[in-house]
Short mmCIF file of C-alpha atoms in Angstrom, two decimals:
data_model
loop_
_atom_site.label_atom_id
_atom_site.label_comp_id
_atom_site.label_asym_id
_atom_site.label_seq_id
_atom_site.Cartn_x
_atom_site.Cartn_y
_atom_site.Cartn_z
CA MET A 1 0.79 4.95 -10.31
CA PHE A 2 2.43 5.66 -6.97
CA ASN A 3 5.16 3.12 -6.33
CA ALA A 4 7.92 3.69 -3.80
CA GLY A 5 9.57 1.28 -1.49
CA VAL A 6 12.50 1.37 0.86
CA GLN A 7 12.82 -1.54 3.24
CA ASN A 8 15.37 -1.94 6.02
CA PRO A 9 15.42 -4.18 9.07
CA TYR A 10 15.46 -2.42 12.45
CA ASP A 11 16.08 -3.80 15.92
CA LEU A 12 14.04 -1.45 18.04
CA THR A 13 15.63 -2.81 21.22
CA ASP A 14 19.23 -2.03 20.22
CA LEU A 15 19.19 1.71 20.91
CA ASP A 16 22.89 2.13 20.08
CA LYS A 17 22.35 0.88 16.51
CA PHE A 18 18.75 2.01 15.94
CA ASP A 19 18.85 4.87 13.41
CA LEU A 20 15.77 6.98 14.13
CA THR A 21 16.52 9.35 11.25
CA ALA A 22 16.66 6.46 8.76
CA PHE A 23 13.45 5.05 10.24
CA HIS A 24 11.61 8.35 9.69
CA GLU A 25 13.07 8.70 6.18
CA GLU A 26 11.71 5.25 5.28
CA VAL A 27 8.22 6.24 6.46
CA LYS A 28 8.54 9.50 4.52
CA ILE A 29 9.45 7.68 1.30
CA ASN A 30 6.90 4.86 1.66
CA PHE A 31 3.97 6.92 2.95
CA SER A 32 4.30 10.68 3.42
CA SER A 33 5.54 11.28 -0.14
CA PHE A 34 2.39 9.57 -1.46
CA VAL A 35 0.20 11.87 0.64
CA SER A 36 2.11 14.93 -0.61
CA LEU A 37 1.84 13.87 -4.24
CA THR A 38 -1.87 13.10 -3.86
CA HIS A 39 -2.40 16.52 -2.28
CA ALA A 40 -0.63 18.16 -5.21
CA LEU A 41 -2.55 16.22 -7.88
CA LEU A 42 -6.08 16.28 -6.45
CA PRO A 43 -6.96 19.86 -7.49
CA TYR A 44 -6.24 18.95 -11.13
CA LEU A 45 -8.00 15.59 -10.95
CA GLN A 46 -11.10 17.11 -9.35
CA LYS A 47 -11.39 19.62 -12.21
CA ASN A 48 -10.93 16.93 -14.85
CA PRO A 49 -14.32 15.70 -16.15
CA ASN A 50 -12.77 12.46 -17.48
CA PRO A 51 -12.42 9.29 -15.42
CA THR A 52 -9.00 8.92 -13.84
CA SER A 53 -7.32 6.73 -11.25
CA LEU A 54 -4.82 7.01 -8.47
CA ILE A 55 -3.05 3.66 -8.09
CA PHE A 56 -1.00 3.01 -4.97
CA THR A 57 1.41 0.13 -4.40
CA GLY A 58 1.15 -1.04 -0.81
CA SER A 59 2.12 -4.38 0.68
CA ASN A 60 0.63 -7.42 2.35
CA LEU A 61 2.76 -6.34 5.33
CA ALA A 62 0.20 -3.56 5.82
CA ILE A 63 -2.16 -6.25 7.12
CA VAL A 64 0.28 -8.64 8.82
CA PRO A 65 3.47 -6.75 9.78
CA ALA A 66 6.97 -8.23 9.80
CA ALA A 67 8.60 -7.78 13.22
CA THR A 68 12.01 -7.09 11.68
CA LEU A 69 10.60 -4.47 9.29
CA PRO A 70 8.72 -2.04 11.58
CA ALA A 71 9.17 1.13 9.47
CA TYR A 72 8.19 -0.60 6.23
CA SER A 73 5.22 -2.40 7.79
CA ALA A 74 3.97 0.73 9.56
CA SER A 75 4.35 2.92 6.47
CA LYS A 76 2.46 0.45 4.30
CA ALA A 77 -0.26 0.10 6.99
CA ALA A 78 -0.61 3.89 6.99
CA LEU A 79 -0.81 3.86 3.19
CA ASN A 80 -3.52 1.19 3.32
CA VAL A 81 -5.61 3.32 5.68
CA PHE A 82 -4.97 6.41 3.57
CA THR A 83 -6.21 4.67 0.41
CA LEU A 84 -9.32 3.39 2.18
CA CYS A 85 -10.15 6.90 3.39
CA LEU A 86 -9.29 8.59 0.10
CA ARG A 87 -11.37 6.07 -1.87
CA GLU A 88 -14.34 6.70 0.41
CA GLN A 89 -13.99 10.48 0.18
CA LEU A 90 -13.71 10.38 -3.63
CA ARG A 91 -16.48 7.81 -4.13
CA HIS A 92 -18.75 10.32 -5.92
CA SER A 93 -15.99 11.72 -8.13
CA ASN A 94 -14.40 10.74 -11.45
CA THR A 95 -11.25 9.64 -9.61
CA LYS A 96 -10.97 5.98 -8.70
CA VAL A 97 -8.54 4.93 -5.95
CA VAL A 98 -6.84 1.58 -6.42
CA GLU A 99 -4.51 -0.17 -3.99
CA ILE A 100 -2.21 -3.00 -5.02
CA SER A 101 -1.10 -5.20 -2.12
CA PRO A 102 1.75 -7.45 -3.20
CA PRO A 103 3.62 -10.16 -1.38
CA PRO A 104 7.42 -10.07 -1.63
CA VAL A 105 8.35 -9.60 -5.29
CA GLN A 106 11.73 -10.42 -6.80
CA THR A 107 13.12 -6.88 -7.05
CA GLU A 108 15.97 -4.83 -5.64
CA LEU A 109 13.83 -3.97 -2.58
CA HIS A 110 15.40 -6.87 -0.71
CA ASP A 111 19.02 -6.17 -1.68
CA TYR A 112 19.85 -5.46 1.97
CA MET A 113 19.72 -9.27 2.35
CA GLY A 114 22.46 -9.61 -0.26
CA GLU A 115 21.74 -9.21 -3.96
CA ASP A 116 21.61 -12.95 -4.68
CA ALA A 117 19.34 -13.80 -1.74
CA GLY A 118 17.17 -10.69 -1.88
CA ARG A 119 16.35 -10.87 -5.57
CA GLN A 120 15.20 -14.47 -5.21
CA LEU A 121 12.71 -13.66 -2.43
CA GLY A 122 9.08 -13.70 -3.46
CA ILE A 123 7.23 -14.13 -6.72
CA PRO A 124 8.81 -13.29 -10.08
CA LEU A 125 8.17 -9.74 -11.26
CA ASP A 126 6.45 -10.89 -14.47
CA ALA A 127 3.96 -13.06 -12.52
CA PHE A 128 3.24 -10.13 -10.19
CA THR A 129 2.75 -7.77 -13.13
CA GLN A 130 0.35 -10.19 -14.84
CA GLN A 131 -1.78 -10.50 -11.70
CA VAL A 132 -1.88 -6.72 -11.26
CA TYR A 133 -2.92 -6.27 -14.89
CA GLN A 134 -5.67 -8.87 -14.46
CA GLY A 135 -7.00 -7.09 -11.37
CA LEU A 136 -6.96 -3.73 -13.12
CA ALA A 137 -8.71 -5.20 -16.19
CA GLU A 138 -11.40 -6.61 -13.89
CA GLY A 139 -11.96 -3.13 -12.41
CA LYS A 140 -10.91 -4.05 -8.87
CA ASP A 141 -10.10 -1.19 -6.51
CA GLN A 142 -8.11 -3.43 -4.17
CA ILE A 143 -5.80 -5.98 -5.74
CA VAL A 144 -4.40 -8.37 -3.14
CA ILE A 145 -1.81 -10.76 -4.51
CA GLY A 146 -0.68 -13.73 -2.46
CA SER A 147 -1.03 -13.89 1.29
CA ILE A 148 0.84 -14.06 4.54
CA GLY A 149 -0.06 -17.40 6.01
CA PRO A 150 -3.09 -19.39 4.88
CA VAL A 151 -4.87 -17.67 1.98
CA ASP A 152 -8.37 -17.99 3.49
CA THR A 153 -7.24 -16.53 6.82
CA PHE A 154 -5.37 -13.63 5.22
CA ASN A 155 -8.14 -12.78 2.75
CA GLY A 156 -10.66 -13.05 5.58
CA ILE A 157 -8.74 -10.40 7.52
CA VAL A 158 -8.61 -8.14 4.46
CA ASP A 159 -12.31 -8.60 3.65
CA ASN A 160 -13.55 -8.27 7.25
CA ARG A 161 -11.45 -5.16 7.82
CA ARG A 162 -12.81 -3.53 4.67
CA THR A 163 -16.39 -4.38 5.64
CA ALA A 164 -15.83 -2.90 9.11
CA PHE A 165 -14.34 0.23 7.52
CA GLU A 166 -17.29 0.61 5.15
CA ASN A 167 -19.77 0.16 8.02
CA LEU A 168 -17.97 2.78 10.10
CA SER A 169 -17.89 5.14 7.12
CA LYS A 170 -21.65 4.85 6.69
CA MET A 171 -22.17 5.50 10.39
CA MET A 172 -19.81 8.51 10.37
CA CYS A 173 -21.54 9.96 7.32
CA GLY A 174 -24.99 9.71 8.91
CA GLY A 175 -25.97 6.56 7.02
CA LYS A 176 -25.34 8.13 3.62
CA PRO A 177 -23.95 5.64 1.08
#
């Protein structure tokens, strides 16, 4: 399971305080490190005849970004696209690609807000873990927990985007499933 998360607020308009190096480091931790690790593991997984899975922890902010969290939102959006593409490219292999898309979860990720406030933001970790386990047990390859805004609207965005991706993939592959 690939699970990394650094989250810091950035004011892109305050150029004196905007730390470009920290911004790039956040994207590296939240996205680029996952790509590097996947690249390192794939040769072994492709040789393995047994079923295996790559499980990535993304975020609902990949679909609806938070204006104050541009590096986090962008890195998780990139991860979401990466998992869609990787899943499609590995569809005929023994390696399943799973993406978990959580809402805010009560962890240390939000400590920048103050430990008391940050650790109270979102759903309890045990409730999140139970929902992830249920999705994995059901064999889902995309486990979306919670929503940003109305559930039907958010899930509609997720579902319509995936359908559009799958249609484009078929077109790009010459109609091959």
